[in-house]
Coordinates of C-alpha atoms in Angstrom, one line a residue:
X73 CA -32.8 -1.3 79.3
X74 CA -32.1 0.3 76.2
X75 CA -35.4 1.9 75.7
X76 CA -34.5 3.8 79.2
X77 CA -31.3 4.3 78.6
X78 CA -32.8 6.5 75.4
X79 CA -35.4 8.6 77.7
X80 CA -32.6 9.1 80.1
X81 CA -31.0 10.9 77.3
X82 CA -34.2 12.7 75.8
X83 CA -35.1 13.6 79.5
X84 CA -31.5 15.2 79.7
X85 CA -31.6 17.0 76.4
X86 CA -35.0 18.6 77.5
X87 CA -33.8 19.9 80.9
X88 CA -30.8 20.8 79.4
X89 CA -32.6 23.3 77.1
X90 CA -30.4 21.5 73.6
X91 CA -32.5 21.9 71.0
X92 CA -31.0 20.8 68.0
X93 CA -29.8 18.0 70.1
X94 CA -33.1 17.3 71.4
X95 CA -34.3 17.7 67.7
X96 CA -31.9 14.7 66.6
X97 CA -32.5 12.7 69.8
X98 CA -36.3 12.7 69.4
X99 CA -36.2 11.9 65.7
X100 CA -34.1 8.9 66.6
X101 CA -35.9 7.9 69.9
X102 CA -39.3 8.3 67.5
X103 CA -38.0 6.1 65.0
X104 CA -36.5 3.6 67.8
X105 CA -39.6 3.2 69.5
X106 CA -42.1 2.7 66.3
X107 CA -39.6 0.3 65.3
X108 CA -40.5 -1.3 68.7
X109 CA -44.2 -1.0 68.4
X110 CA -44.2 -2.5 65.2
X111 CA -42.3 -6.0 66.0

C-alpha cells in the first residue's frame, strides 16, 4: 500500500512537470525502495 501510495506521488510529480519536487520525491522513493530490497 505504501509503496503505491509513493509511485502515485512520483507518477504525479512527473506529469506535473515539478522538478525539484520530483528531484526530492525520487531521492526519497530511491532510498525507500532499496531499503525494501534489502530487508
Amino acid at each position: 500500500m505504501t509503496q503505491s501510495l509513493i509511485g502515485r506521488e512520483v507518477y504525479h510529480s512527473i506529469k506535473n512537470g515539478d522538478r525539484e519536487h520530483k528531484k526530492r520525491l525520487s531521492k526519497k522513493s530511491l532510498a525507500f525502495f532499496s531499503e525494501l530490497g534489502s530487508s
